Coordinates of C-alpha atoms and ligand atoms in Angstrom, one line a residue:
M25 CA -0.1 0.0 -0.1
I26 CA 1.3 3.4 -0.9
E27 CA 1.1 5.8 2.0
S28 CA 0.1 9.3 1.0
Q29 CA 2.5 12.2 1.9
P30 CA 1.0 14.8 4.5
V31 CA 0.0 18.1 2.8
R32 CA 2.7 20.7 3.4
V33 CA 1.7 24.1 4.8
L34 CA 4.3 26.9 4.8
I35 CA 4.3 29.0 8.0
A36 CA 5.3 32.4 6.6
T37 CA 7.6 33.8 9.1
Q38 CA 11.5 33.7 9.9
N39 CA 10.6 33.7 13.5
A40 CA 11.4 30.1 15.0
G41 CA 9.4 30.7 18.2
K42 CA 6.4 31.7 16.1
V43 CA 6.7 28.4 14.0
R44 CA 6.7 26.6 17.2
E45 CA 3.8 28.2 18.5
F46 CA 1.8 27.6 15.3
R47 CA 2.9 24.0 15.3
R48 CA 1.7 23.5 18.9
L49 CA -1.7 25.4 18.4
L50 CA -2.3 23.6 14.9
A51 CA -1.5 20.1 16.2
Q52 CA -4.9 18.8 15.3
V53 CA -4.4 19.8 11.7
P54 CA -3.0 16.7 9.7
A55 CA -0.5 18.7 7.8
M56 CA 3.3 19.1 7.8
F57 CA 4.1 22.6 8.9
V58 CA 7.4 24.0 7.4
G59 CA 8.9 27.4 8.6
L60 CA 10.7 29.7 6.0
E61 CA 14.0 29.0 7.7
E62 CA 13.8 25.5 6.2
L63 CA 13.4 26.9 2.6
P64 CA 15.8 28.9 0.4
R65 CA 15.9 32.4 1.5
I66 CA 13.9 35.1 -0.5
T67 CA 13.4 38.7 -0.1
A68 CA 10.4 39.4 2.3
P69 CA 7.4 41.5 0.8
D70 CA 6.8 45.0 2.1
E71 CA 4.4 45.0 4.9
D72 CA 2.9 48.4 4.0
G73 CA -0.7 47.6 4.5
S74 CA -2.9 49.6 6.6
T75 CA -4.5 46.7 8.3
F76 CA -3.2 43.5 10.0
L77 CA -5.3 41.6 7.6
A78 CA -3.9 43.4 4.5
N79 CA -0.4 42.6 5.6
A80 CA -1.2 38.9 6.4
I81 CA -2.9 38.5 3.0
T82 CA 0.1 40.1 1.2
K83 CA 2.5 37.8 3.1
A84 CA 0.5 34.5 2.5
R85 CA 0.0 35.2 -1.2
Y86 CA 3.7 36.2 -1.9
Y87 CA 5.1 33.0 -0.3
S88 CA 2.4 30.7 -1.7
Q89 CA 2.9 32.0 -5.2
H90 CA 6.7 31.8 -4.9
F91 CA 6.9 28.3 -3.5
G92 CA 3.8 26.9 -5.0
E93 CA 2.5 25.7 -1.8
I94 CA -0.3 26.5 0.7
A95 CA 1.0 29.4 3.0
L96 CA -0.2 30.7 6.3
A97 CA 0.8 34.1 7.4
D98 CA 0.0 36.3 10.3
D99 CA 0.3 39.9 11.4
S100 CA -0.3 41.3 14.8
G101 CA 0.2 44.2 17.1
L102 CA -1.2 46.5 19.8
V103 CA -3.9 49.0 19.3
V104 CA -4.2 51.8 22.0
D105 CA -7.3 53.9 22.0
A106 CA -5.8 57.0 23.5
L107 CA -3.1 57.0 20.9
D108 CA -5.7 56.8 18.0
G109 CA -4.9 53.2 17.4
A110 CA -1.0 53.5 17.4
P111 CA 1.2 51.6 17.4
G112 CA -1.1 49.3 15.2
V113 CA 0.5 47.9 12.2
H114 CA 3.7 49.7 13.0
S115 CA 4.0 47.8 16.5
A116 CA 7.3 46.0 15.5
R117 CA 9.0 49.3 14.3
Y118 CA 7.2 51.9 16.7
G119 CA 9.8 54.7 17.4
G120 CA 12.1 53.6 14.4
D121 CA 14.7 51.1 13.8
G122 CA 17.4 50.1 16.3
L123 CA 15.0 50.2 19.4
S124 CA 14.7 47.3 21.8
D125 CA 11.4 45.9 22.8
M126 CA 11.9 47.7 26.1
D127 CA 12.7 51.0 24.3
R128 CA 9.4 50.8 22.5
L129 CA 7.3 50.1 25.3
R130 CA 8.9 53.0 27.3
L131 CA 8.1 55.2 24.4
L132 CA 4.6 54.1 24.4
L133 CA 4.3 54.7 28.2
K134 CA 5.8 58.1 27.6
N135 CA 3.3 58.9 24.9
L136 CA 0.5 57.9 27.4
E137 CA 1.7 60.2 30.2
G138 CA -1.1 61.9 31.9
V139 CA -3.7 59.5 30.5
P140 CA -5.8 58.1 33.5
K141 CA -6.3 54.4 34.0
E142 CA -10.0 54.4 32.5
H143 CA -8.6 55.7 29.3
R144 CA -5.8 53.4 28.8
T145 CA -7.9 50.9 27.0
A146 CA -6.1 48.7 24.4
R147 CA -6.0 45.3 22.6
F148 CA -3.8 42.8 20.7
E149 CA -5.1 41.9 17.5
C150 CA -3.9 39.2 15.2
A151 CA -4.9 38.5 11.5
I152 CA -4.1 35.2 9.8
A153 CA -4.4 34.4 6.2
V154 CA -4.0 31.2 4.3
A155 CA -3.3 31.3 0.5
N156 CA -3.8 28.2 -1.8
P157 CA -1.7 28.3 -5.0
Q158 CA -3.9 25.9 -6.7
C159 CA -6.9 28.4 -6.6
H160 CA -4.8 31.3 -8.1
G161 CA -3.7 32.5 -4.6
E162 CA -7.3 32.6 -3.2
F163 CA -7.1 33.0 0.5
M164 CA -8.9 32.3 3.7
H165 CA -8.7 34.4 6.9
A166 CA -9.4 34.7 10.5
T167 CA -8.8 37.3 13.3
G168 CA -8.4 37.2 17.0
T169 CA -8.5 40.0 19.7
V170 CA -7.6 40.2 23.3
E171 CA -9.0 43.3 25.2
G172 CA -7.1 44.9 28.1
R173 CA -5.4 48.0 29.3
I174 CA -2.0 49.6 29.5
I175 CA -0.5 49.9 32.9
F176 CA 1.8 52.7 34.2
E177 CA 5.1 50.5 34.7
P178 CA 6.3 47.4 33.1
R179 CA 5.8 44.1 35.1
G180 CA 6.9 40.5 34.2
R181 CA 9.7 38.8 32.4
N182 CA 7.8 36.2 30.1
G183 CA 6.4 36.8 26.5
F184 CA 7.9 39.6 24.3
G185 CA 7.1 42.9 22.8
Y186 CA 4.5 44.9 24.7
D187 CA 3.5 42.0 27.2
P188 CA 5.1 43.7 30.3
I189 CA 2.6 46.7 30.0
F190 CA -0.6 44.9 28.9
V191 CA -3.2 43.5 31.5
P192 CA -6.0 41.6 29.6
T193 CA -9.5 42.6 30.8
G194 CA -10.6 40.6 34.0
E195 CA -6.9 39.8 34.9
T196 CA -4.6 41.6 37.3
R197 CA -1.5 40.3 35.9
T198 CA 0.3 41.4 32.7
T199 CA 0.7 38.9 29.8
A200 CA 4.5 39.0 30.7
E201 CA 3.7 37.7 34.3
M202 CA 1.7 34.6 32.8
S203 CA 3.1 31.3 31.8
A204 CA 3.2 30.4 28.0
D205 CA 0.1 28.1 28.5
E206 CA -1.8 30.7 30.4
K207 CA -1.2 33.2 27.7
D208 CA -2.1 30.8 24.9
S209 CA -5.4 30.3 26.7
L210 CA -6.5 33.9 25.9
S211 CA -4.0 35.4 23.4
H212 CA -5.2 37.1 20.2
R213 CA -2.9 34.7 18.2
A214 CA -4.4 31.6 19.8
R215 CA -7.9 32.9 19.1
A216 CA -7.1 33.6 15.4
I217 CA -5.5 30.2 15.0
E218 CA -8.6 28.5 16.7
A219 CA -10.8 30.5 14.1
I220 CA -8.8 29.3 11.1
V221 CA -8.5 25.6 12.1
P222 CA -12.0 24.5 10.5
A223 CA -11.2 26.1 7.2
L224 CA -7.6 24.9 7.2
S225 CA -8.7 21.3 8.0
G226 CA -11.3 21.5 5.1
L227 CA -8.7 22.7 2.6
I228 CA -6.3 19.9 3.6
G229 CA -9.0 17.2 3.5
D230 CA -9.8 18.3 0.0
R231 CA -6.2 17.7 -1.2
Ligands
IMP302 P1 4.4 40.5 14.0 O1 3.0 40.0 13.9 O2 5.5 39.4 14.3 O3 4.9 41.4 12.9 O4 4.5 41.3 15.4 C1 4.2 42.8 15.5 C2 4.7 43.3 16.8 O5 3.5 43.4 17.5 C3 5.6 42.5 17.8 O6 7.0 42.9 17.2 C4 5.4 43.1 19.0 O7 5.9 44.3 19.2 C5 3.8 43.3 19.0 N1 3.2 41.9 19.4 C6 2.4 41.1 18.6 N2 2.0 40.1 19.4 C7 2.3 40.4 20.7 C8 2.1 39.6 21.8 O8 1.6 38.6 22.0 N3 2.8 40.3 23.0 C9 3.4 41.5 22.9 N4 3.7 42.2 21.7 C10 3.1 41.6 20.7

């Protein structure tokens, strides 16, 4: 009997930590997930969209068309109401190049100086897009959000990015004070992944 090969899905990120996270959260999907670091390196597309979803679609289509395989891409960031939605799609480069995560969150706290607790509402958002080269780059997508607020001083050493200043609604700890499992249970990325699982499973089942 000839065993069929599992369908390959590219995880369109160079970030090995993110590839691990996707593999863990997509364990129920019967596909072989491959990170970009396992493939010949190509120039990344510009992420110049005005929404997380636009950037996720750009990346998924670009890698899917280039490698001729199903590609899954995400884009995420922090949206702060009192800053008119900043840093938003610019979260990774807020304040310019050459800043550390801690520099960026300090800048954000400075820009929120004088804003009282009740007006420090914010959310992490994540958009995921999956592009299928067999259908001319047609894509499916899902989004996930976690609501919360920005505190006044960073707390906690776990996670990354803006985690030390973000407290999810109904929690007293920042996401940097939570374990990886606790953060997975409420994170924007976990919610977006959960939402894409049925469509992704359907696509793979049809192959
Ligand atoms: P990207 O989706 O990898 O481009 O991430 C964009 C940026 O958003 C990251 O560099 C972080 O600054 C921020 N970000 C996204 N998700 C999280 C999170 O779960 N915790 C903290 N910061 C995040």
